[in-house]
XYZ file of C-alpha atoms in Angstrom:
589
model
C 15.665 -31.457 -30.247
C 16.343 -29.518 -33.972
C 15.847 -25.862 -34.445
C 11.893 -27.191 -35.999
C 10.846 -28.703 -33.200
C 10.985 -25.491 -30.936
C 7.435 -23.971 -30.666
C 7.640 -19.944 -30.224
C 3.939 -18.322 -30.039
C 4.018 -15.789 -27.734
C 0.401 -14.539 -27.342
C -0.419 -10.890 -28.299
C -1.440 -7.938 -25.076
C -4.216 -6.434 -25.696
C -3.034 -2.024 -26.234
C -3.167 -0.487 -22.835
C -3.648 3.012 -24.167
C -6.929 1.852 -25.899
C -8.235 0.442 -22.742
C -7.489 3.516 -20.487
C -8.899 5.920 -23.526
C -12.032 3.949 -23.026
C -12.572 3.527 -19.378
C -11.668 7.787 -19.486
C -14.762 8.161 -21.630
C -16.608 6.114 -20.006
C -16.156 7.687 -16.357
C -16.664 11.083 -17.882
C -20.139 9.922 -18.910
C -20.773 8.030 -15.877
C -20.104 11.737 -13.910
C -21.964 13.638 -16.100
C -25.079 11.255 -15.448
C -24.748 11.806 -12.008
C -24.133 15.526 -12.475
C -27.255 15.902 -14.321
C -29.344 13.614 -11.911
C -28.384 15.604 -9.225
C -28.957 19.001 -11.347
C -32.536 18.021 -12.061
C -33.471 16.911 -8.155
C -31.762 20.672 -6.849
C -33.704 22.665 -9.369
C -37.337 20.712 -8.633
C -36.176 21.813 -4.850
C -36.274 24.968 -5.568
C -39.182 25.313 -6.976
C -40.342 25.588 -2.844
C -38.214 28.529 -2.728
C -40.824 30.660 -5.434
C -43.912 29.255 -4.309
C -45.906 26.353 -2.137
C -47.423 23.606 -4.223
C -49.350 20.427 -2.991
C -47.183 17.640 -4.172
C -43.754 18.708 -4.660
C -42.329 16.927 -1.658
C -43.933 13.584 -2.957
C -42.043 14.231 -6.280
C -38.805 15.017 -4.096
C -39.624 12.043 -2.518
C -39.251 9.721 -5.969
C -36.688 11.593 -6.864
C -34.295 10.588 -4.190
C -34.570 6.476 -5.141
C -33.060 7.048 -8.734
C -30.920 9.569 -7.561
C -29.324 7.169 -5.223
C -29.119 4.467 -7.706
C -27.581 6.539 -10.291
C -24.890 7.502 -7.318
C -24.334 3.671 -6.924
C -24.015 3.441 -10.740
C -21.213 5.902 -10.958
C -19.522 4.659 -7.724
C -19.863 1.070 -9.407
C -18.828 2.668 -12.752
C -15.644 4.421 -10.892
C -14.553 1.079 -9.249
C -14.684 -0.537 -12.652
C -12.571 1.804 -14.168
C -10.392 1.660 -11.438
C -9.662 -2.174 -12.096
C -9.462 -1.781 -15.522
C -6.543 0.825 -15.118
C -4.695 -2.213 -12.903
C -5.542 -4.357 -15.887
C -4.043 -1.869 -18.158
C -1.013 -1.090 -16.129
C -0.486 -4.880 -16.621
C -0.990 -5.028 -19.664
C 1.898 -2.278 -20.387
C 3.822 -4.425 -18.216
C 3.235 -7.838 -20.219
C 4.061 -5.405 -23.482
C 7.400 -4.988 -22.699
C 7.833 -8.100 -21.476
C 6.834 -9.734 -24.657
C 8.850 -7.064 -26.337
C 11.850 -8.668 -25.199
C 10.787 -12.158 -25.506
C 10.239 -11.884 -29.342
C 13.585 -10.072 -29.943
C 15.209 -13.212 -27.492
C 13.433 -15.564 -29.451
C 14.628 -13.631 -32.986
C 18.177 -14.337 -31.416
C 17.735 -17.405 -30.298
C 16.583 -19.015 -33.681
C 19.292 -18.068 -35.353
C 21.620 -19.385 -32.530
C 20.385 -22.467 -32.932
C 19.978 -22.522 -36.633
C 23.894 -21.607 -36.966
C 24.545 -23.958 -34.080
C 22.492 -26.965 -35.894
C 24.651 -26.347 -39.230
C 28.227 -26.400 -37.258
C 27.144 -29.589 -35.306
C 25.968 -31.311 -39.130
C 29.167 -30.671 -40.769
C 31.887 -30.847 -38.038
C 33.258 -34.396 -37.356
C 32.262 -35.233 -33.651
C 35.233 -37.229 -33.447
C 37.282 -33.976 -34.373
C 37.822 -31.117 -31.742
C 36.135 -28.545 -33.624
C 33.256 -31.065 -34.206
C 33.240 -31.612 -30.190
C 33.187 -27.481 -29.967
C 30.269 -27.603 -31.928
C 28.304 -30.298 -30.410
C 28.974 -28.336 -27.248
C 27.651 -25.527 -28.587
C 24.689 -26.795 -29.807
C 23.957 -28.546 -26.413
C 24.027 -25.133 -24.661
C 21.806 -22.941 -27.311
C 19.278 -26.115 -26.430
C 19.615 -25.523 -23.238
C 18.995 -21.586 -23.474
C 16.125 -22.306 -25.642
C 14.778 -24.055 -22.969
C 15.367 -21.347 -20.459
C 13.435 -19.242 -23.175
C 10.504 -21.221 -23.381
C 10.053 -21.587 -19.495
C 10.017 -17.657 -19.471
C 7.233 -17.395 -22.187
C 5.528 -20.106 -20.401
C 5.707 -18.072 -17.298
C 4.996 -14.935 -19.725
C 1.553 -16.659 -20.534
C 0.754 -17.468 -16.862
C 1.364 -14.010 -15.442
C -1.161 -12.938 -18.177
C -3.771 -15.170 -17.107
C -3.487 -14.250 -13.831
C -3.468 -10.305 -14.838
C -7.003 -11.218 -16.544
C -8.038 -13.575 -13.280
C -7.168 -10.655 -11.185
C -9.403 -7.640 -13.579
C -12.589 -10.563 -13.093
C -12.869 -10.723 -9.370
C -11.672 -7.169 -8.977
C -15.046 -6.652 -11.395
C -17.237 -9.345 -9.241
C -17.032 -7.169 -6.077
C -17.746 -3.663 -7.917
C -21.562 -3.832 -6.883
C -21.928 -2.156 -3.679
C -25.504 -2.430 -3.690
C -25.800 -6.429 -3.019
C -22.660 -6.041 -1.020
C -23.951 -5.064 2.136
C -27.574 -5.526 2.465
C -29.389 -4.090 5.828
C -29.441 -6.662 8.670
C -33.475 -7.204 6.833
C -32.000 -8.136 3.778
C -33.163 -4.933 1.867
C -30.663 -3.265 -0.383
C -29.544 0.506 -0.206
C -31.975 1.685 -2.465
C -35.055 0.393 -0.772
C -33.952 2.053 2.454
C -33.406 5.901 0.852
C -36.977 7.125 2.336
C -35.334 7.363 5.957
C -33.336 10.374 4.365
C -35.836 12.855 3.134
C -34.468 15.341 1.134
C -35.049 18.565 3.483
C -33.824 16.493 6.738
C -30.103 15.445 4.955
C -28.769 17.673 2.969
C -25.932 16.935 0.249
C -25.599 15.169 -2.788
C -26.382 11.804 -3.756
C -22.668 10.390 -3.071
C -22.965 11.918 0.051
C -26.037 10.028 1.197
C -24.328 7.027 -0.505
C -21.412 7.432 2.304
C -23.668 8.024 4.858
C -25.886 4.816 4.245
C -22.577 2.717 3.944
C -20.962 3.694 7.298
C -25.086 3.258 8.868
C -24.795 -0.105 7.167
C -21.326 -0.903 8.194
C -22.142 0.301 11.966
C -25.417 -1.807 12.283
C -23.716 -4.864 11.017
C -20.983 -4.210 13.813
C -24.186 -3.400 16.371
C -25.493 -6.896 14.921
C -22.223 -8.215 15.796
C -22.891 -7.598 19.585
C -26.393 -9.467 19.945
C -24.910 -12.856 18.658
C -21.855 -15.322 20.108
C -18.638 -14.570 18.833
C -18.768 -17.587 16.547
C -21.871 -16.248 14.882
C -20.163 -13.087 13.878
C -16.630 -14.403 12.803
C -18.653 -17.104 10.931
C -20.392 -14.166 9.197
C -16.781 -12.297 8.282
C -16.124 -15.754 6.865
C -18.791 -15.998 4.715
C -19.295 -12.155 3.683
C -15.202 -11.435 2.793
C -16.191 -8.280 1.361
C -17.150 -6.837 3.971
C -13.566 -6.132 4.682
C -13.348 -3.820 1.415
C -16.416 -1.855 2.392
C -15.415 -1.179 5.783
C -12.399 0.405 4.358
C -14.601 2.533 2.274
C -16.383 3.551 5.089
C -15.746 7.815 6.485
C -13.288 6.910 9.305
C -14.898 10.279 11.468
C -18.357 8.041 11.374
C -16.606 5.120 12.627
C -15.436 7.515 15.157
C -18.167 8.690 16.789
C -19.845 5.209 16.592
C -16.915 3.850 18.114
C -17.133 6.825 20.917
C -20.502 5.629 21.611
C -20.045 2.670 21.890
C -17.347 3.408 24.570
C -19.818 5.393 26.539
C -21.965 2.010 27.742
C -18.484 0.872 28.707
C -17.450 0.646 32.285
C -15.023 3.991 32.782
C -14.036 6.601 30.564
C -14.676 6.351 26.532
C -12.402 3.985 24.906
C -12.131 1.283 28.171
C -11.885 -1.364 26.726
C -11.878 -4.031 29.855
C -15.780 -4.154 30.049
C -19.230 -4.157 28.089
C -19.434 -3.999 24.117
C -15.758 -2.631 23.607
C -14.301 -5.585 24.582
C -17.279 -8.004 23.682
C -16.583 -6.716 20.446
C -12.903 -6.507 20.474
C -12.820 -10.310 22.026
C -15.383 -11.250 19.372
C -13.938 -10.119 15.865
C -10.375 -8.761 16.987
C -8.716 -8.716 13.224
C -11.760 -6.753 12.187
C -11.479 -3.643 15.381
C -7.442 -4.014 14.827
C -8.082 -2.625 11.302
C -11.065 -0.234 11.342
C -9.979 3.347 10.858
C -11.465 5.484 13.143
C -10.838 2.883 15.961
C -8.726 4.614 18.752
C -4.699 3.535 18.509
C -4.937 1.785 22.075
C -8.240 -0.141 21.484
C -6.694 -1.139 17.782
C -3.472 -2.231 19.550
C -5.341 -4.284 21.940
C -7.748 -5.883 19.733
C -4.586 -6.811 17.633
C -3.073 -8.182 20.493
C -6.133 -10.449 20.636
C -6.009 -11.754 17.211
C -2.251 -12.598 17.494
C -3.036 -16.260 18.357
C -4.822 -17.024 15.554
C -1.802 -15.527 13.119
C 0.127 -17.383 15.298
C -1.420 -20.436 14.466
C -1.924 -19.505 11.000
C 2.443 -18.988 10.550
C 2.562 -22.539 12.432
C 0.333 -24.275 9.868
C 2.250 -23.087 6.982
C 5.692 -24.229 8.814
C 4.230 -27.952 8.351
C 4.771 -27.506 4.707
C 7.465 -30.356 3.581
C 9.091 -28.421 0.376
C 10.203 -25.461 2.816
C 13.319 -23.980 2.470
C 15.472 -22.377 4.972
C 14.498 -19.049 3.717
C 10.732 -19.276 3.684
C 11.363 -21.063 7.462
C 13.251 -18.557 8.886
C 10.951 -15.861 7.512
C 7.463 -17.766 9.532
C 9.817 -18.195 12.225
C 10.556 -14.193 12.657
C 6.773 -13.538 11.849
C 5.651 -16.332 15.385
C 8.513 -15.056 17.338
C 7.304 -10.830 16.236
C 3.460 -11.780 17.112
C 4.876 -13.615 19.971
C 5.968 -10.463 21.170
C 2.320 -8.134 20.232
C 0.753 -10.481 22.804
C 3.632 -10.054 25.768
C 2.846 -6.610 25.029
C 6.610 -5.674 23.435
C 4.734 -4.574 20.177
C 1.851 -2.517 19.329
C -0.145 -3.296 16.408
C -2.134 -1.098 14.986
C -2.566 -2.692 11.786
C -1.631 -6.311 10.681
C -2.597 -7.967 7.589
C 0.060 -10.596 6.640
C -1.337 -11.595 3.389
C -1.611 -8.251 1.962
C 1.882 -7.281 3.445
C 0.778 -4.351 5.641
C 1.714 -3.942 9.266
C 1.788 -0.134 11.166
C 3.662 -0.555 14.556
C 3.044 2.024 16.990
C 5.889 2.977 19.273
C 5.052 5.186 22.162
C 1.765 5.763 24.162
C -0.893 7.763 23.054
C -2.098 10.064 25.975
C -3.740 13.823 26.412
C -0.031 14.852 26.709
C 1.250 13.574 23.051
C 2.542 16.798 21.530
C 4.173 15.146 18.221
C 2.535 12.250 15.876
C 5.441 11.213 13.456
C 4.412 8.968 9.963
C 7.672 7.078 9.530
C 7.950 5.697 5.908
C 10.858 3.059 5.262
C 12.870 2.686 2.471
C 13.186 0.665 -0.362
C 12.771 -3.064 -0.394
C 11.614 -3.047 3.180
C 9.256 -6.013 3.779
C 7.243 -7.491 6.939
C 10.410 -9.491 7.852
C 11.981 -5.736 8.234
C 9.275 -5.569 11.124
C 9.959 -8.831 12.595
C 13.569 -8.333 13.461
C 13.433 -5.039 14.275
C 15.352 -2.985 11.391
C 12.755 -0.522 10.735
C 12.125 0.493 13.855
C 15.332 1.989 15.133
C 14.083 6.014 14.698
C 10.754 5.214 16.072
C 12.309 4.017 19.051
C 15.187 6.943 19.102
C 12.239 9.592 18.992
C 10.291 8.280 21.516
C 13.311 7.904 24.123
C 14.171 11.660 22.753
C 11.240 13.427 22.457
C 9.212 13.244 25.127
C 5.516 13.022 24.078
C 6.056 11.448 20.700
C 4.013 8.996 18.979
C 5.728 7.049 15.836
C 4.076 4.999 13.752
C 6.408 3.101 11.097
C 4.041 2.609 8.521
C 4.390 -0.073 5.478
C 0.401 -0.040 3.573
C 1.240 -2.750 1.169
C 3.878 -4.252 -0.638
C 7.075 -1.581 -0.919
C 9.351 -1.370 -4.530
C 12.138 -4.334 -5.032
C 10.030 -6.253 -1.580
C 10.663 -10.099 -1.971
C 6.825 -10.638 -0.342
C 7.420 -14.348 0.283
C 10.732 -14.654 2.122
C 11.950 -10.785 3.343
C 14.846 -9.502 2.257
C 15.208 -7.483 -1.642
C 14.847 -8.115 -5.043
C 17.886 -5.760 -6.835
C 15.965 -6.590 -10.235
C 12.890 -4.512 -9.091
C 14.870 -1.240 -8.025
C 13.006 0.362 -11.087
C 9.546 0.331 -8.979
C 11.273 3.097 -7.294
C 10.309 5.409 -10.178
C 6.740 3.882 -10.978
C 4.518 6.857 -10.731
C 1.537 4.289 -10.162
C 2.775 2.469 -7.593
C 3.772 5.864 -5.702
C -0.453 6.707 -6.238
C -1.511 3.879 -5.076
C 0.887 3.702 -2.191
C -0.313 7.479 -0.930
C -3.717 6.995 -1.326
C -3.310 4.267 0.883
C -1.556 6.288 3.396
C -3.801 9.020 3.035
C -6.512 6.790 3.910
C -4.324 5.650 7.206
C -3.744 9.633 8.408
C -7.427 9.664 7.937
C -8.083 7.074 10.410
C -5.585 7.940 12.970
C -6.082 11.304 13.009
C -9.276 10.738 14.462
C -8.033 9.346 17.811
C -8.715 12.259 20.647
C -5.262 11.938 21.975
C -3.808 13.201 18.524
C -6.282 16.415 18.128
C -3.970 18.724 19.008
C -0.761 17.401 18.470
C 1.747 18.241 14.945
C 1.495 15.703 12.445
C 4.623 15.116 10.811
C 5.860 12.800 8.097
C 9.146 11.592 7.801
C 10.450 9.543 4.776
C 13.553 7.416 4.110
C 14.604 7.084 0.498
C 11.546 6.164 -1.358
C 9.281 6.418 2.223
C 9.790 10.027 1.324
C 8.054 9.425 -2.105
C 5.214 7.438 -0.112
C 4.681 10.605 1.987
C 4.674 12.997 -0.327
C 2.268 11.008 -3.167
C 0.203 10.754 0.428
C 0.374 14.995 0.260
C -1.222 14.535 -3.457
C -3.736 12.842 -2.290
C -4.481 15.166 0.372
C -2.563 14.306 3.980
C -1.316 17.920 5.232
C 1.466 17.470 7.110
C 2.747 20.057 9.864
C 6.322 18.999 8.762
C 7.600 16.774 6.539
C 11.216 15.450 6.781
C 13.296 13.612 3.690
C 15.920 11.224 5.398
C 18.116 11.293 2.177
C 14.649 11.016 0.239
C 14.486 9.843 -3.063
C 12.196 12.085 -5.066
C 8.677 13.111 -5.144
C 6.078 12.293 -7.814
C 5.361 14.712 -11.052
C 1.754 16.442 -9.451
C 3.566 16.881 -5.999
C 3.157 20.463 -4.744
C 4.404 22.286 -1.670
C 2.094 22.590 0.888
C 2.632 26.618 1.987
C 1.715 25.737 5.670
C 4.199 22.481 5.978
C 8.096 22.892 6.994
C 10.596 21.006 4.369
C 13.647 19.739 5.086
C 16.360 17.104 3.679
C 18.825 15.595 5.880
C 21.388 13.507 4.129
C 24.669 11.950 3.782
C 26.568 11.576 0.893
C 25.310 7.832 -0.916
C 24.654 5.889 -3.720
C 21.268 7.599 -4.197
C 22.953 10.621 -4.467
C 24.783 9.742 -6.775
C 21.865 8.657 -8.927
C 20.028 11.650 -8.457
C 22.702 13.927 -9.677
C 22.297 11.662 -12.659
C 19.056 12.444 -13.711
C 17.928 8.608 -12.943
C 15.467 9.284 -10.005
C 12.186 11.073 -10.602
C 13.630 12.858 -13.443
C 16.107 15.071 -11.227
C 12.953 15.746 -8.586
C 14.627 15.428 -5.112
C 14.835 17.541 -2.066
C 18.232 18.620 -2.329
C 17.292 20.409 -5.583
C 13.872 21.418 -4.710
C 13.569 24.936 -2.834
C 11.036 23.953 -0.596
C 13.407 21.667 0.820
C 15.466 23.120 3.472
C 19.041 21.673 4.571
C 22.544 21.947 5.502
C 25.343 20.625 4.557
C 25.863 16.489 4.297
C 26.550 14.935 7.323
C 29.900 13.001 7.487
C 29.773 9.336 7.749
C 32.272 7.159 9.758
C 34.654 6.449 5.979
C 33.723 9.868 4.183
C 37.582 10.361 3.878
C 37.331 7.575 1.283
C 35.504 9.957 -0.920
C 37.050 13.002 -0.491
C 40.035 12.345 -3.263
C 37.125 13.058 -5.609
C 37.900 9.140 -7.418
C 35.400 6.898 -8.135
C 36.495 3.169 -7.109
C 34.434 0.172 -5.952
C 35.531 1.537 -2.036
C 33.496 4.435 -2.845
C 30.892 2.268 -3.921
C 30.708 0.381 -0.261
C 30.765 3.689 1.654
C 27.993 5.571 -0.612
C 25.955 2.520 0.012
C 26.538 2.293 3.709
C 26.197 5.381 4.272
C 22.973 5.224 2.291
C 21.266 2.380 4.908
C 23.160 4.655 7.937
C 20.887 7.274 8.236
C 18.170 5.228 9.549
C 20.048 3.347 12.003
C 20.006 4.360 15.668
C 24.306 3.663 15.929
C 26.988 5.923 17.560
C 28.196 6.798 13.988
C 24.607 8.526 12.931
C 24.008 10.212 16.499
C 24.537 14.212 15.587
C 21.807 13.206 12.567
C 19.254 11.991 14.827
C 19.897 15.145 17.434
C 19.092 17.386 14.711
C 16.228 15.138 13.435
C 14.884 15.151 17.087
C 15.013 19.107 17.610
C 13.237 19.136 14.026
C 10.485 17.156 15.459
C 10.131 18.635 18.616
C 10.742 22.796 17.696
């Protein structure tokens, strides 16, 4: 192939900035509409306050349809915007991305252009002319490599655009969840006169999705379990609203429920708790405001069919040892939920989320601990057991302790497919936007488990290693309080992050390779807790080779011991014991 025959379009990215400008101007309208709707409907009400007048609760009455739509419009408008700020974060991805491929394909033509020319007037029979023919044949060869990445350049924005269309095809609430009649939201806002529920339009827009949500679940009850998984089948989005859903309504649903049990509230062995849990397990094991035990044991219900879900995939003939061993871990870890070794109280395999629960919840648990991992962890982190190992030192340390080792989603540098880390993607570290999405996700999770009645009177207290310490803190953004919160050499904490005045700081940490980075400048721009005065600690704790690094020299040994020492801190070993006795006093003082 000659240096003409090389085709080199590389598509254009539509300008992020121009896209979120637009969707900003557009929510800002979208509020205002709803700010004004619900202006108009609280000054007609008090019109009741100056004086009686026949009619005026009739014209309450209308008003209270179009203010409910117009609350669906901005909530629709809202979730729009929201996808079209993944689509721009994309797009700024793809940007640089083709950035790089223009300037590589600037390079490459005249590689292959100066390459062609040797090749034409060398002798092949001479060894410069067999130098150049060599040449040549490996600038083909990296053109190749070239095109396969634009290819793949092109791809990855199709699938960005694939991705902004469905996220826009389930933005309608309103034909989301009809009532079990068929009716949609709006033709069911006459139940909730204006005098009997007070609040603004978004407010009875919460409270008609969690009645909706609950009645479905009621529904649920009067049909065979078939019935009602083939339902969850057919109506996937369902799952999204549910998580939409006020986790305190769930709650008290759920409590009722309970009540026409057999035994106390949240028995689970008898009537519609268990019919329920036996019926659609995956759905109870993931509903926030679902007690921790019932969650764990409808979990423990749906392990089979993940089970059999891992199984099916091992059948798949272009396997490789990696990908094997990785559905082998995830039978062998569900294996264990179901002999009762395990406790999950959330697993979603495709979406990469699992929160383990070590510990019993009980009217004597005195300390609820958030544990964020680190970097790269991923589920295969679960399955054997690596993330665990301060969960299950608090627990045996601290009596009436309750960890939960949390991982909502996929975590920076994760390789999702097979475990183990990606080094190319430590930069995700840093990403502001991953670090909001990750804490609103948490948020959402301290939401839900906070409601459990064995937790209402117990500290809450997060504890982060390396970036889990940037997952807790963007969760304190988006409004988690924390009684404590605890940086295990933590690497920073995102630009809005602010101090909470009633929540104790403190950083414990070796000296590592983060450390090292920090001092730099390269993490968070220089915000970590050993700078940052809310942040109380000590001195660094000595690890097992520290005398390597006390010459003050800088050699590749120094580079195995910052790193070891970096992964040390959350291991429950000999050589990290006076750590976790401090971090246990911490957690129980």
């Amino acid at each position: 192939m000659t240096f003409s025959d090389y085709a080199w379009g590389i598509e254009e990215v539509p300008d992020a900035v121009v896209l979120r400008e637009a969707c900003d101007r557009i929510d800002a309208r979208a509020a205002g509409v709803l700010a004004a709707m619900t202006g108009v409907k609280r000054l007609w009400g008090n019109v009741d306050l100056v004086f009686s007048v026949s009619g005026a609760e009739t014209v309450n009455q209308a008003m209270a349809g179009p203010e409910l739509s117009t609350a669906l419009f901005a909530a629709n408008i809202g979730r729009g915007c929201t996808a079209l700020g993944y689509l721009a974060d994309e797009y700024e991805a793809l940007s640089r991305r083709r950035k790089a491929l223009v300037e590589r394909v600037a390079a490459m033509r005249k590689r292959l252009a100066d390459a062609e020319e040797s090749s034409a007037t060398s002798q092949v029979s001479s060894e410069f002319g067999m130098v150049a023919e060599s040449d040549l044949l490996a600038a083909q060869s990296a053109a190749d490599d070239l095109l396969a990445d634009i290819a793949k350049f092109h791809r990855d924005l199709d699938d960005a655009e694939d991705a902004f269309e469905t996220d826009l095809s389930r933005v309608a609430v309103d034909d989301v969840i009809p009532a079990l009649d068929g009716t949609p939201f709006t033709a069911r806002v006459s139940q909730w006169s204006p005098a009997g529920e007070p609040g603004s339009a978004t407010d009875v827009l919460e409270r008609l999705l969690a009645d909706s949500v609950t009645e479905r679940l009621d529904w649920m009850l009067s049909v065979s379990a078939a019935e009602a998984r083939q339902w969850l089948d057919d109506n996937p989005d369902f799952w999204n609203n549910v998580e939409m859903v006020d986790p305190d309504q769930i709650a008290q649903w759920w409590a009722d429920l309970a009540s026409r049990s057999k035994g106390v509230p949240g028995a689970w062995e008898s009537g519609p708790v268990a019919a329920l849990t036996v019926a659609v397990p995956a759905l109870i094991g993931s509903l926030n405001g679902v007690p921790a035990l019932d969650r764990v044991t409808a979990n423990r219900t749906a392990a089979p069919d993940w089970i059999t879900a891992a199984r099916e995939d091992l059948q798949d003939p272009d396997l490789d040892a990696a990908k094997r061993a990785f559905l082998l871990n995830e039978i062998a870890y569900l294996e264990h939920s179901i002999a009762g070794d395990v406790q999950l109280y959330l697993y979603d395999r495709d979406a990469s989320r699992v929160v383990e629960m070590v510990g019993t919840p009980s009217a004597d648990t005195t300390d609820v601990v958030t544990y964020s991992p680190g970097t790269f962890t991923s589920m295969n982190d679960f399955y054997q057991g690596g993330v665990q190992q301060i969960a299950d030192y608090l627990t045996e340390g601290a009596p009436g302790t309750v960890v939960f080792v949390v991982k909502e989603g996929e975590f920076p540098g994760e390789n999702l497919d097979r475990g183990g880390m990606n080094m190319l993607r430590i930069g995700e570290d840093n990403d502001p936007d991953r670090a909001t999405v990750a804490g609103t996700e948490l948020a959402a999770f301290e939401a839900g488990m906070r409601t459990d009645p064995s937790f209402a009177t117990a500290e809450q207290i997060g504890i982060g290693h390396s970036w889990g310490l940037t997952h807790i803190t963007a969760s304190e953004i988006a409004g988690t309080e924390y009684d404590q919160v605890i940086s295990l050499a933590g690497a920073g904490v995102p630009e809005e992050w602010r101090a909470n005045p009633d929540t104790e700081y403190t950083d414990l940490s070796y000296r590592d390779l983060l450390q090292r980075a920090q001092e730099g400048g390269a993490v968070w721009e220089g915000r970590y807790p050993r700078v940052i005065p809310a942040f109380d600690h000590g001195d660094f704790y000595r690890g097992p080779d520290d005398a390597v690094l006390d010459d003050g020299k800088f050699t590749t040994n120094d580079l195995q011991v910052l790193g070891e020492n970096h992964n040390l801190i959350s291991q429950n070993v000999d050589d990290n014991r006076q750590l976790l006795k401090d971090l246990t006093k911490l957690v129980e003082r």
